[in-house]
GROMACS .gro file of C-alpha atoms in nm:
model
  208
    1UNK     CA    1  12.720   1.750 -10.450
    2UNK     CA    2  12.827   1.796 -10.829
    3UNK     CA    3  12.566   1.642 -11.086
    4UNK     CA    4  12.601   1.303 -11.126
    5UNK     CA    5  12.686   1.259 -10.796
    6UNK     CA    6  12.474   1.168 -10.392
    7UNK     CA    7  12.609   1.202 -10.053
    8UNK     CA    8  12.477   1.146  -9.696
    9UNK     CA    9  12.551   1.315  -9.380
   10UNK     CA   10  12.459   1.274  -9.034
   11UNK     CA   11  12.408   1.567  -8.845
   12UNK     CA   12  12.530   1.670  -8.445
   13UNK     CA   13  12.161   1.621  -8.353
   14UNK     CA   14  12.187   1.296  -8.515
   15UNK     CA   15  11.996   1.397  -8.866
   16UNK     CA   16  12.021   1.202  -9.118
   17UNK     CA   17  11.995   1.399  -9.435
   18UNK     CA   18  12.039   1.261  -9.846
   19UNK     CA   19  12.163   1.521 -10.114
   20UNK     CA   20  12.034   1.439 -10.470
   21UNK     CA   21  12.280   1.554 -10.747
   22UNK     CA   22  12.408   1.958 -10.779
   23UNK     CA   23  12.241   1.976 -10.435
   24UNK     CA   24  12.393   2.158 -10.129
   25UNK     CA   25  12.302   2.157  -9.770
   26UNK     CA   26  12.458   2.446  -9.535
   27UNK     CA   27  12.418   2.414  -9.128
   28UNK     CA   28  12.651   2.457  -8.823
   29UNK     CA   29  12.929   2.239  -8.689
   30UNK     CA   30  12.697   2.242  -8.400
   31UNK     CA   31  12.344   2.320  -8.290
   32UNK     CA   32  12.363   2.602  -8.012
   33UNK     CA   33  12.070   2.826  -8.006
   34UNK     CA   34  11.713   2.741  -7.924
   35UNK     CA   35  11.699   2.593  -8.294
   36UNK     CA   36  11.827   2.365  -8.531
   37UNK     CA   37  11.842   2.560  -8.880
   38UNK     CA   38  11.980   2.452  -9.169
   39UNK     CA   39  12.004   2.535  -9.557
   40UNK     CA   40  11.902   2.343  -9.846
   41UNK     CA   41  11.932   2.419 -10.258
   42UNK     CA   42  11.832   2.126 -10.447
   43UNK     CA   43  11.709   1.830 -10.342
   44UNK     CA   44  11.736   1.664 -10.060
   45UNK     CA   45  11.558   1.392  -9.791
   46UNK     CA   46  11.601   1.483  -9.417
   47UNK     CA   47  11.499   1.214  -9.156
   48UNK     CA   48  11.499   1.435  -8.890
   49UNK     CA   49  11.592   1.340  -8.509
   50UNK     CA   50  11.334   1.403  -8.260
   51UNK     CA   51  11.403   1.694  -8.000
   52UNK     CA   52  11.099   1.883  -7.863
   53UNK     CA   53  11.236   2.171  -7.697
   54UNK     CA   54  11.463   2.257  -7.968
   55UNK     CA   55  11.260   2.267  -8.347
   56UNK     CA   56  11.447   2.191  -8.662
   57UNK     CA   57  11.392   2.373  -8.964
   58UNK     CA   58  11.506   2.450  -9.305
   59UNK     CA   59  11.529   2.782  -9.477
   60UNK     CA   60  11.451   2.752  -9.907
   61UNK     CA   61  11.456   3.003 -10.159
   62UNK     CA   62  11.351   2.961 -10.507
   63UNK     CA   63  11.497   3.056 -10.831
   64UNK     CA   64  11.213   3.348 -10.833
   65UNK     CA   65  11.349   3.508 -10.505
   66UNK     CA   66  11.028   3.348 -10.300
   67UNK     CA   67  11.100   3.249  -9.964
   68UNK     CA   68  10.994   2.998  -9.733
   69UNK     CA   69  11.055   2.755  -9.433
   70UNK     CA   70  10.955   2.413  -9.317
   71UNK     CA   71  10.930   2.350  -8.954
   72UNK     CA   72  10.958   2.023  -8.797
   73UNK     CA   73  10.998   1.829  -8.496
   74UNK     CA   74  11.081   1.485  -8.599
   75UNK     CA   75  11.021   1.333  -8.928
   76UNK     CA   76  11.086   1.208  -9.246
   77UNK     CA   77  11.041   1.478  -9.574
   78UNK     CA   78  11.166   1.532  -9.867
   79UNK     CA   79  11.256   1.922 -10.040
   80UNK     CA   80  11.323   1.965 -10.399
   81UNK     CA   81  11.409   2.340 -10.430
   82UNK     CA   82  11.634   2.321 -10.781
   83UNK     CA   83  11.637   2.653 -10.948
   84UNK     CA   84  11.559   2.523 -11.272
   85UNK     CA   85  11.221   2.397 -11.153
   86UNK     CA   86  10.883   2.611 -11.122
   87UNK     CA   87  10.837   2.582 -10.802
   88UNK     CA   88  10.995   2.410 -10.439
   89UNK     CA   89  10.813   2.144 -10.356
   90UNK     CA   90  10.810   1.964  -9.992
   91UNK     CA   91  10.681   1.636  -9.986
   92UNK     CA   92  10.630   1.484  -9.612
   93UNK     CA   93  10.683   1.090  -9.581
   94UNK     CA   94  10.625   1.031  -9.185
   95UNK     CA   95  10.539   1.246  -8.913
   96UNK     CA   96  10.388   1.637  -8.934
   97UNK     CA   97  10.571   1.954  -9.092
   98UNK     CA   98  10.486   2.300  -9.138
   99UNK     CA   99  10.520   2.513  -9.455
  100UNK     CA  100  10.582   2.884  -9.370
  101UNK     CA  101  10.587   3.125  -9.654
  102UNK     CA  102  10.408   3.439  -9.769
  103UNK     CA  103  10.310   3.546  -9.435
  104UNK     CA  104  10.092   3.198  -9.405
  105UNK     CA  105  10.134   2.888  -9.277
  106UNK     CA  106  10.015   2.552  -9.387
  107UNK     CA  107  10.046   2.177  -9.197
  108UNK     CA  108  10.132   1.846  -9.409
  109UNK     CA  109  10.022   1.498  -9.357
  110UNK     CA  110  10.159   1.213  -9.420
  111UNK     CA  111  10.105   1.154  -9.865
  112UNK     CA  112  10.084   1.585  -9.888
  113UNK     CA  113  10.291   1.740 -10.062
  114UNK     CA  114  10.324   2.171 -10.064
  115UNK     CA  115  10.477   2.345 -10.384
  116UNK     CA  116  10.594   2.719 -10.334
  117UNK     CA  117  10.555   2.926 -10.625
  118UNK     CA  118  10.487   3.287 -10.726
  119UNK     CA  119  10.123   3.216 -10.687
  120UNK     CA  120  10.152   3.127 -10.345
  121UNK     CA  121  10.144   2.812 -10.150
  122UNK     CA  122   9.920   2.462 -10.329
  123UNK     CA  123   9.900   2.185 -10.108
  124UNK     CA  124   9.866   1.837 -10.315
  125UNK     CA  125   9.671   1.539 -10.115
  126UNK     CA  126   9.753   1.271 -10.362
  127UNK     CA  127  10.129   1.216 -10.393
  128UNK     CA  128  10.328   0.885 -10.541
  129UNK     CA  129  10.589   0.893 -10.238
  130UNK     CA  130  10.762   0.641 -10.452
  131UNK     CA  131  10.804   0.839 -10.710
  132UNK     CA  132  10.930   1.132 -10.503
  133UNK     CA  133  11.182   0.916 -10.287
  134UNK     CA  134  11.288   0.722 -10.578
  135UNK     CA  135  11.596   0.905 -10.601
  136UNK     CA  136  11.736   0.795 -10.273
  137UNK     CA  137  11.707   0.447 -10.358
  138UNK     CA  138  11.932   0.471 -10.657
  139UNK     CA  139  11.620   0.517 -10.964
  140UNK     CA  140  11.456   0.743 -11.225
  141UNK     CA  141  11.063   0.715 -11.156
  142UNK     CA  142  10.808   0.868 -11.330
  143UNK     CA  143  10.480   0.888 -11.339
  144UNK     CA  144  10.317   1.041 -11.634
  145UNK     CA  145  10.566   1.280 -11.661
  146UNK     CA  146  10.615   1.526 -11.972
  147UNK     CA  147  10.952   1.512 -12.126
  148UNK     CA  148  11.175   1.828 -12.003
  149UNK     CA  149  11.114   1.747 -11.645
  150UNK     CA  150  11.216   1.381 -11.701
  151UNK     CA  151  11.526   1.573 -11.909
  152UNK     CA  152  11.637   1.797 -11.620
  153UNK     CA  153  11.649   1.507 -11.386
  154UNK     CA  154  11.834   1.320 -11.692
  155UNK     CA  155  12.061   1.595 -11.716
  156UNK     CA  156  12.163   1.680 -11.342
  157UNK     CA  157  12.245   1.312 -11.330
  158UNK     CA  158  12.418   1.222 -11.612
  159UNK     CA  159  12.595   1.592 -11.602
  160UNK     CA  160  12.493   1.693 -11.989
  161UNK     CA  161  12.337   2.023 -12.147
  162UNK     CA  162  12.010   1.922 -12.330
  163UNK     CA  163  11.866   2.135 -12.596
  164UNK     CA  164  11.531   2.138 -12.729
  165UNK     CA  165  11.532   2.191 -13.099
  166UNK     CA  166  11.167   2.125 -13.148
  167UNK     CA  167  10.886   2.002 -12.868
  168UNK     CA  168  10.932   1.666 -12.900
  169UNK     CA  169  10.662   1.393 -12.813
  170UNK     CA  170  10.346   1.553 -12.606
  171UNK     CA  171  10.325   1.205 -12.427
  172UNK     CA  172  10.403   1.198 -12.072
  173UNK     CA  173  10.588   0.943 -11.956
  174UNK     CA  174  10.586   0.614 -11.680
  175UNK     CA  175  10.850   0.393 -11.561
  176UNK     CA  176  11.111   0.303 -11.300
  177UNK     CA  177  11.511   0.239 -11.407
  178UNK     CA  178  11.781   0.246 -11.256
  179UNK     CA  179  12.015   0.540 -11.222
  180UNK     CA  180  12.318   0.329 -11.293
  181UNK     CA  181  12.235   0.278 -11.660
  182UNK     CA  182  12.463   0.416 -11.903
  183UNK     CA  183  12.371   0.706 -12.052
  184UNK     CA  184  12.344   0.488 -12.388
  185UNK     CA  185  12.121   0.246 -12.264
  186UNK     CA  186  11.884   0.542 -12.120
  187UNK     CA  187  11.938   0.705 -12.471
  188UNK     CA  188  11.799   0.411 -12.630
  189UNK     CA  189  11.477   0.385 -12.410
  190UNK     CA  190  11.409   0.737 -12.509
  191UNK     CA  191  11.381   0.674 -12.833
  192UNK     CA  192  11.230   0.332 -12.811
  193UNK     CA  193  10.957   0.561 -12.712
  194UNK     CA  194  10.969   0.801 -13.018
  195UNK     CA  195  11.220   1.098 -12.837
  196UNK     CA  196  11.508   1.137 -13.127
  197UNK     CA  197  11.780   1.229 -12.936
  198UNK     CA  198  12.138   1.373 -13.076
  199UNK     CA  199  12.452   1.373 -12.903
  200UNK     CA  200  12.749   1.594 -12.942
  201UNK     CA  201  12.972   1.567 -12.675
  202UNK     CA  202  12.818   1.644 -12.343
  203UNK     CA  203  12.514   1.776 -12.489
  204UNK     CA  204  12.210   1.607 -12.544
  205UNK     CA  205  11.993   1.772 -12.852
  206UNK     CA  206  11.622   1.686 -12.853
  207UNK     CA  207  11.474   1.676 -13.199
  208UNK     CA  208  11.165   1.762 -13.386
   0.00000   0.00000   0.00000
């Protein structure tokens, strides 16, 4: 998917599976080995069809080179594995998952999230699934969230280059709009809330 842009797919097991923007999935025209394996870079929500004798799982690799796999039978999860992030981060929504990296392996619960990183595997127990599945239904969410991770999402949606030319506000920030606003109108918000923000062309140049 290029930035700016979503797309859905149904797989020939029946998968459902969302790509957020500059996302990519990669799988087979058809499952025929004892497993369903598929690819993901980015981010992307798989509800996954329910076949017991044949697992489904998805291979990630971070920016870092760390690799890893999440093994399912049926479920709902979401994986953001963007290489600009610090770390790949599955979030499961309904049913059970495992995370297998680093020579361990770790089950979710519903609300857990796992983040892969250089350090290992951490498993968060207190996840906003709204906030993480927000994307799906069309929004920006945050939830005290410091400025240049709200900027990348800003910036694989919108398709811009943002600078930082000084740190800008320390406050984190909360809120829900909609990913349909014009960039203008999100512009404004920012610095409503004391971001000065500079545009030339398709870059987006955050002040002191």
């Amino acid at each position: 998917t290029p930035k700016g842009g979503q797309y859905q797919v149904t797989l020939a097991d029946g998968t459902k599976v969302w790509l957020n923007a500059a996302s990519s999935l990669r799988f087979p025209a058809a499952f025929m080995s004892k497993e369903r394996r598929v690819e993901v870079s980015g981010e992307a929500y798989f509800e996954v069809a329910k076949n017991n004798s044949k697992p489904f799982r998805v291979s990630i690799r971070s920016a870092a080179g760390e690799v890893g796999e999440v093994e399912v039978l049926g479920t709902h999860f979401n994986i953001n594995a963007y290489d600009d992030e610090a770390g790949i981060k599955t979030t499961l929504v309904e049913g059970a998952v495992k995370i297998h990296a680093n020579q361990s392996t770790h089950e979710l619960a519903p609300g857990q999230q796992a983040e892969l990183s250089a350090n290992g595997i951490a498993i968060n127990r207190n996840i906003d699934l709204s906030q993480v599945v927000a994307w799906r239904e069309g929004y920006f969410q945050f939830n005290n969230t410091e400025l240049p991770a709200l900027m990348r999402q800003v910036a694989r949606w919108y398709d811009v280059d943002v600078v930082f030319k000084g740190r800008g506000p320390a406050d984190a920030f909360s809120g829900r709009i909609s990913r349909n606003v014009p960039l203008q109108s999100l512009i404004k918000v920012l610095e409503l809330n004391d971001v000065k923000v500079q545009i030339e062309g398709r870059k987006l140049i955050i002040m002191p």
